[in-house]
Coordinates of C-alpha atoms and ligand atoms in Angstrom, one line a residue:
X1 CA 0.0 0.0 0.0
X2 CA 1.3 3.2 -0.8
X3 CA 0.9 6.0 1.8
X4 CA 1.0 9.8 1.4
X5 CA 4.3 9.6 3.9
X6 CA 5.9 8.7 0.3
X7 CA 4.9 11.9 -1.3
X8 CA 6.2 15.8 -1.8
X9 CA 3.2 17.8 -2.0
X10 CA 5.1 20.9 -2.8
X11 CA 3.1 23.0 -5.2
X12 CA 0.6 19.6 -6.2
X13 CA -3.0 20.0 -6.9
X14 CA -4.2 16.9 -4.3
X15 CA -7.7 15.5 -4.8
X16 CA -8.6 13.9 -1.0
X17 CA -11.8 11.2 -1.0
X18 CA -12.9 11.8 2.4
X19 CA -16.1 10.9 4.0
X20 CA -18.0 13.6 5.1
X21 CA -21.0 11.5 5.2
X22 CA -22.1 12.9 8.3
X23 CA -25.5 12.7 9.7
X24 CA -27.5 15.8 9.2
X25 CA -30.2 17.4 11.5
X26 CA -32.4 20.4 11.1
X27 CA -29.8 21.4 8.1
X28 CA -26.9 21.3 11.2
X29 CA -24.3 18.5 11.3
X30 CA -25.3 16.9 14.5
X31 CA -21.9 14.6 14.5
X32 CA -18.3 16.0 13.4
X33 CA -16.8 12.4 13.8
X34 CA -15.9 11.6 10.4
X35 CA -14.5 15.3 9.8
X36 CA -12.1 14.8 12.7
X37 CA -11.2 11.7 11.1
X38 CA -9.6 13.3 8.5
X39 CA -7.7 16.3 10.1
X40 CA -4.6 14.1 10.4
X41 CA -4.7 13.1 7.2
X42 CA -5.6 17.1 5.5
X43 CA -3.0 18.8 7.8
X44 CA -0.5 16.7 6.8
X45 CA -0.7 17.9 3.0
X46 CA -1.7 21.4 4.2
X47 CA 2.1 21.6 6.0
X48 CA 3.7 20.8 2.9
X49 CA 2.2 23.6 1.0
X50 CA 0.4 22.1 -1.9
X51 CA -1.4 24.3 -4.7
X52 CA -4.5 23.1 -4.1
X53 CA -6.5 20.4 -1.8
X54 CA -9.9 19.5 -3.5
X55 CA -11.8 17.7 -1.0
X56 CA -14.4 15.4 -2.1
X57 CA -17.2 13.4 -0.9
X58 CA -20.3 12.0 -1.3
X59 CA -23.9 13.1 1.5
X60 CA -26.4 10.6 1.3
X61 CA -28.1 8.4 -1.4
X62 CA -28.7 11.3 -4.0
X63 CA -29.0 8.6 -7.1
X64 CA -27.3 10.8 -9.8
X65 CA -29.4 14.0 -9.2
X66 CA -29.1 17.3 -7.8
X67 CA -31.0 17.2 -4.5
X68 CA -30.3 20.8 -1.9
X69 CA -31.0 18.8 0.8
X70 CA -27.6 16.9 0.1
X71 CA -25.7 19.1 -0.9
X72 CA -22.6 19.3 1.2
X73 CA -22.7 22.9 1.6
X74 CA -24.0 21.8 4.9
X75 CA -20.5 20.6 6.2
X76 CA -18.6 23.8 4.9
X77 CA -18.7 25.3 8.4
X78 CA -17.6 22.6 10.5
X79 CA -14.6 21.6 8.1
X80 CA -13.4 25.3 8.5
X81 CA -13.2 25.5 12.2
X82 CA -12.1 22.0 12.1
X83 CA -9.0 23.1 10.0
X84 CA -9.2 26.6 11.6
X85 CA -9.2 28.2 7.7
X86 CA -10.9 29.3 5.4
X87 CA -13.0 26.7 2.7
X88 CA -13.5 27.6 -0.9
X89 CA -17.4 25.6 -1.9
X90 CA -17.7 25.0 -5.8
X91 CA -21.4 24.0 -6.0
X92 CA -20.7 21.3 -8.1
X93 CA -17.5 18.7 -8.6
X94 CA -16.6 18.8 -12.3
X95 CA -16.4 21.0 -15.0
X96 CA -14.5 24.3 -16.6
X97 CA -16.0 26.9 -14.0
X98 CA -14.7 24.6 -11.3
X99 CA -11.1 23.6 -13.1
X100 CA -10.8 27.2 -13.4
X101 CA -10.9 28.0 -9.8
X102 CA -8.9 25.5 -9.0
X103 CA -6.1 26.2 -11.3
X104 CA -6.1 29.8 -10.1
X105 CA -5.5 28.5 -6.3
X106 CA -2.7 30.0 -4.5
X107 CA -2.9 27.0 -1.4
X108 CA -6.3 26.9 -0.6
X109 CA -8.8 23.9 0.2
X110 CA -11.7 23.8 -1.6
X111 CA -14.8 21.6 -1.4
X112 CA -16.5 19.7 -4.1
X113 CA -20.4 19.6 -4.6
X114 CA -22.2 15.9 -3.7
X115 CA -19.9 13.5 -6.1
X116 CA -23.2 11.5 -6.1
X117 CA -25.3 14.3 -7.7
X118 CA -23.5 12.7 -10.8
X119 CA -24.7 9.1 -12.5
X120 CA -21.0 8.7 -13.1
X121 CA -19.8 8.3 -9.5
X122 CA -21.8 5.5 -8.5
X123 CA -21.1 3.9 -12.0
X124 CA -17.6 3.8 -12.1
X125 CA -18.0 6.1 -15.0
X126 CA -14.8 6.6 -17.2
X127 CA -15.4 9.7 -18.4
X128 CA -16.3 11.2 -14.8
X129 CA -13.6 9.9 -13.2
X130 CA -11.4 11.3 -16.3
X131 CA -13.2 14.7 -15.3
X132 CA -12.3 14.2 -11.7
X133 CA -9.1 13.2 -12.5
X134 CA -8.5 16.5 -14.2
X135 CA -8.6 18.5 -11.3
X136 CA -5.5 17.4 -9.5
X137 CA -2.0 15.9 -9.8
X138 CA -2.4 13.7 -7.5
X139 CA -5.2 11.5 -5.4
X140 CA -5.4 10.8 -1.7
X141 CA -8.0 7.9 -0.2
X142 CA -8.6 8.5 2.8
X143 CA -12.4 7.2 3.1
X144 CA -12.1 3.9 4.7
X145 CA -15.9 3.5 5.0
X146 CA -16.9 3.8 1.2
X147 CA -13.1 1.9 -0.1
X148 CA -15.2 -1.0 -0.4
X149 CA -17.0 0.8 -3.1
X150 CA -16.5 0.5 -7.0
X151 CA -17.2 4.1 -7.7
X152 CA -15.4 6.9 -9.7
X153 CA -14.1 8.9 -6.8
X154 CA -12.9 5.3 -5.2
X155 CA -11.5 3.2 -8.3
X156 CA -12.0 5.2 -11.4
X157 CA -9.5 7.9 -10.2
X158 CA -7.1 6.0 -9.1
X159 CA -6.4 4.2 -12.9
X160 CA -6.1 7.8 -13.9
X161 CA -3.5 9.6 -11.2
X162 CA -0.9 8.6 -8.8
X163 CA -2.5 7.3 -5.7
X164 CA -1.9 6.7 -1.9
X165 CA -3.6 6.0 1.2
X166 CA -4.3 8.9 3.6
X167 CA -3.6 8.1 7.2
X168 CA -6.9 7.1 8.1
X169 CA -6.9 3.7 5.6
X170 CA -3.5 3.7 7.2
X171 CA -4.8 3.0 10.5
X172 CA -7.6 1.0 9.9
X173 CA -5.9 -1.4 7.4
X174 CA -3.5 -2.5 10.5
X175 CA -5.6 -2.5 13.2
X176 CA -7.5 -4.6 11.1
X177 CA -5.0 -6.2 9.9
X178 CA -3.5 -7.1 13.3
X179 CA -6.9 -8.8 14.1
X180 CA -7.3 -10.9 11.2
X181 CA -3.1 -12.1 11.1
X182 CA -2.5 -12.2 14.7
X183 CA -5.3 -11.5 17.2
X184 CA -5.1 -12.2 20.9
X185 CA -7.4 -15.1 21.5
X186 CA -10.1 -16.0 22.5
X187 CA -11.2 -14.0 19.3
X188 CA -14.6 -13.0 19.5
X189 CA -16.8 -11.4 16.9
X190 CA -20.3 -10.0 17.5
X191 CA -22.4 -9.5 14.4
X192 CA -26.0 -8.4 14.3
X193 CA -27.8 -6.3 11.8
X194 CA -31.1 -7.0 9.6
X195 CA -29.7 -8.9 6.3
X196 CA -27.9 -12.5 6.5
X197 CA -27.7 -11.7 2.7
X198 CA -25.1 -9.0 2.9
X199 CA -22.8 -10.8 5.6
X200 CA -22.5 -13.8 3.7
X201 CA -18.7 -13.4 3.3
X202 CA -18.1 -12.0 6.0
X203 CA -19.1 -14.9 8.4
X204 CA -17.5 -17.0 5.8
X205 CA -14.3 -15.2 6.7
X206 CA -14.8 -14.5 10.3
X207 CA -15.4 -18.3 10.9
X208 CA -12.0 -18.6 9.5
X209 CA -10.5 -16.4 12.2
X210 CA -12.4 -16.3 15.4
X211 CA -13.1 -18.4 18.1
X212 CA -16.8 -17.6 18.6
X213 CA -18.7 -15.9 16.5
X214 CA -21.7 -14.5 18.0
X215 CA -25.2 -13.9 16.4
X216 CA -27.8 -11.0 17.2
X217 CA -29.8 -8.6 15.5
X218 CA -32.8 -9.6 13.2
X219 CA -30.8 -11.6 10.9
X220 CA -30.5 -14.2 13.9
X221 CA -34.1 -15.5 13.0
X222 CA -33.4 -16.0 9.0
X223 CA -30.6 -18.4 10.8
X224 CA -33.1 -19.6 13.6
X225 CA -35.9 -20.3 10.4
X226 CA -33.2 -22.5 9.3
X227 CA -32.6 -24.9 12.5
X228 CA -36.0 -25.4 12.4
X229 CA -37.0 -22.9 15.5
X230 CA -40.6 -20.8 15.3
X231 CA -39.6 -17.3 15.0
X232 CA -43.6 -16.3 14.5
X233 CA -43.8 -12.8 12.4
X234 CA -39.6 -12.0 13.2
X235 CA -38.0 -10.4 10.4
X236 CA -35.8 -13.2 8.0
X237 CA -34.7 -13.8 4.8
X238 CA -36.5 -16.7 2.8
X239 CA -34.5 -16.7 0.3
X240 CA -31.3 -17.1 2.2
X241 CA -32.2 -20.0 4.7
X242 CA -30.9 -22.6 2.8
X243 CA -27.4 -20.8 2.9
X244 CA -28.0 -20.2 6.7
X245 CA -28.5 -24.3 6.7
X246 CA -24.6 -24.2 6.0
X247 CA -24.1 -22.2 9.0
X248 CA -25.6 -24.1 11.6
X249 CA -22.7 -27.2 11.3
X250 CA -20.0 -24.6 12.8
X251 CA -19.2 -24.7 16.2
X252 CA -18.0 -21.1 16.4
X253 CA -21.3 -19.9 15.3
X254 CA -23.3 -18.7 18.3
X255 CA -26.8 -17.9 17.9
X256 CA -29.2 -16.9 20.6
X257 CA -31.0 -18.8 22.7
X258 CA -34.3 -16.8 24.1
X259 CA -35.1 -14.1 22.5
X260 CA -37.0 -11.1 23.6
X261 CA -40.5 -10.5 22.0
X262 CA -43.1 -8.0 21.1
X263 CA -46.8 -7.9 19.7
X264 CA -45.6 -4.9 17.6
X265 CA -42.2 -3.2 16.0
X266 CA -43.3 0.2 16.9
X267 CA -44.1 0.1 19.9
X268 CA -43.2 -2.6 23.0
X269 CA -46.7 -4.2 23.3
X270 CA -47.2 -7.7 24.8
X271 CA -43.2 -8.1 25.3
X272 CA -42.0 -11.5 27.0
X273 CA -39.0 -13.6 26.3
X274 CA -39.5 -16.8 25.1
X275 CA -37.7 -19.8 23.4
X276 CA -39.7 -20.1 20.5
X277 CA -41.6 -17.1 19.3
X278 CA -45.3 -17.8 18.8
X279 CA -47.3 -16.4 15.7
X280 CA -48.0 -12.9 15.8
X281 CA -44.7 -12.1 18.0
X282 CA -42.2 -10.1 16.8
X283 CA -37.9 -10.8 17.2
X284 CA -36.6 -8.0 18.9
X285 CA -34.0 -8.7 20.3
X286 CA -31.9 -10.9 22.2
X287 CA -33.2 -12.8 25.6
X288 CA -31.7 -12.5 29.2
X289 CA -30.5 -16.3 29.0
X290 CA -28.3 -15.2 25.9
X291 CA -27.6 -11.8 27.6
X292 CA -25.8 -14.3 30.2
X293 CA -24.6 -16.5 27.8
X294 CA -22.8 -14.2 25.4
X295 CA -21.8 -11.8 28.7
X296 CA -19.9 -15.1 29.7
X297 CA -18.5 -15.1 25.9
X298 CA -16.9 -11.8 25.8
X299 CA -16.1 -11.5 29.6
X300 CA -13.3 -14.3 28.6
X301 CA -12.2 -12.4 25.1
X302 CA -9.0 -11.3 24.9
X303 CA -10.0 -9.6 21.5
X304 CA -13.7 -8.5 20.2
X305 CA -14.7 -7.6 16.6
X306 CA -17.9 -5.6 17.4
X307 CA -19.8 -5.0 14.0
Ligands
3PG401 C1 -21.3 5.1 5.1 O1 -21.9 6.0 5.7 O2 -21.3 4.0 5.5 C2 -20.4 5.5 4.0 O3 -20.3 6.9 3.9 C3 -20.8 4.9 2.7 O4 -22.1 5.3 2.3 P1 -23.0 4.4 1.4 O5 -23.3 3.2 2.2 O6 -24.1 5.2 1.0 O7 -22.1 4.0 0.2
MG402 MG1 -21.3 2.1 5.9

């Protein structure tokens, strides 16, 4: 992997993928996590006195058009009292108006418009990311949360202009790294969320690894459907319990035992715990035996993957 540690900056027009996917309330960022994130990472360039930074990120699930509501305008604030200086906004990420600016930059940061307002981004595009591309000498990724993308800002670009990891990927890559080559055992992973479908590979791999893997969240009961337990109106998967048959033969795999239960989603109406959920109950959640159970589980961890 190459970092930005290998680069001089010195006079460079450097295109950052950040992820200032932040969550928005009231048209105020109500979390500045993911711009701290990147300070490190920004500063670093900053220091070396670069033409130009051209920040770039995507707000939201915009689907190729133009919607104010995601425009990242929103974020201009916080960045600049975050990098204590001043941020240039182009309302829009490619094009000659915005080449223009940045070629006239005498070491400012600017911020790029929604890349997602653009079909291209999400695409892969060619000729977007060639656009993109244009903008800069040089390309920094240092959005570990969408590098698992295929998008122009992620992949495109990088076919098209030097590239390096910012110190954020830096970080994650080995702490994640370090888990996956040489963890402190026992490993244990916790994995919950709605969809068995989009963990697939992921349990796959962590069964590889770990020493326990622990189940929760609503994709629990497309697993549950599977061995054969009533899990009455819970949220599952049909089309996946076949797969989750495959599951149930490992060892490592951990799925709860009780399971806490309501009459509806909204609201807590009628809850119990139970073994088996009866028709008309809803999943939600794990029950106190498991609690216990999986409490016992990562009380004796010496690492814990928390998804
Ligand atoms: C995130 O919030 O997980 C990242 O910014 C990626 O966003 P996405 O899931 O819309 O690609
Ligand atoms: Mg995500």
């Amino acid at each position: 992997m190459k970092t930005i540690k290998q680069v001089d900056f010195k006079g460079k027009k450097v295109f950052i993928r950040v992820d200032f996917n932040v969550p928005v309330k009231d048209g105020k960022v109500s979390d500045n996590t993911r711009i701290l994130a990147h300070l490190q990472t920004i500063n670093f360039i900053l220091n070396q006195s670069p033409k130009a930074v051209i920040l770039a990120s995507h707000l939201g699930r915009p689907k190729g058009e133009r919607k104010p509501e995601l425009s990242l305008k929103v974020v201009v604030g916080e960045v600049e009292n975050a990098l204590n200086r001043k941020v240039i906004f182009l309302d829009d990420c490619i094009g000659e108006e915005i080449k223009k600016k940045i070629e006239n930059s005498n070491g400012d940061v600017f911020l790029l418009e929604n890349l997602r307002f653009h079909k291209g981004e999400e695409k892969n595009d060619e000729n977007f990311a060639r656009e993109l591309s244009s903008l800069a000498d040089v390309f920094v990724q240092d959005a570990f949360a969408v590098v698992h993308r295929a998008h122009a800002s992620t992949v495109g670009i990088t076919k098209l202009l030097p590239s390096y990891a910012g110190f954020l990927i830096e970080k994650e890559v080995q702490y994640l790294s370090n888990l996956l080559e040489n963890p402190q055992r026992p490993f244990v992973a916790v994995l919950g969320g709605a969809k068995v479908s989009t963990k697939i590979s992921v349990i796959e791999n962590l069964l590889k690894k770990v020493d326990k893997l622990l189940i929760g969240g609503a994709m629990s009961y497309t697993i549950l459907k599977a061995k054969g337990i009533q899990i009455g109106s819970s949220l599952y998967e049909e089309g996946f319990v076949e797969k989750a048959k495959e599951f149930l033969k490992e060892e490592k795999l951990i799925l709860p035992c009780d399971h806490l239960v309501s009459k509806s989603l909204k609201n807590p109406v009628e809850t119990k715990t139970v073994k088996e959920i009866p028709d008309g109950f809803y999943g939600v959640d794990i029950g106190d035996e498991t609690i216990k159970l999986y409490h016992e589980k990562i009380k004796n961890a010496k690492t814990i993957f928390w998804n």
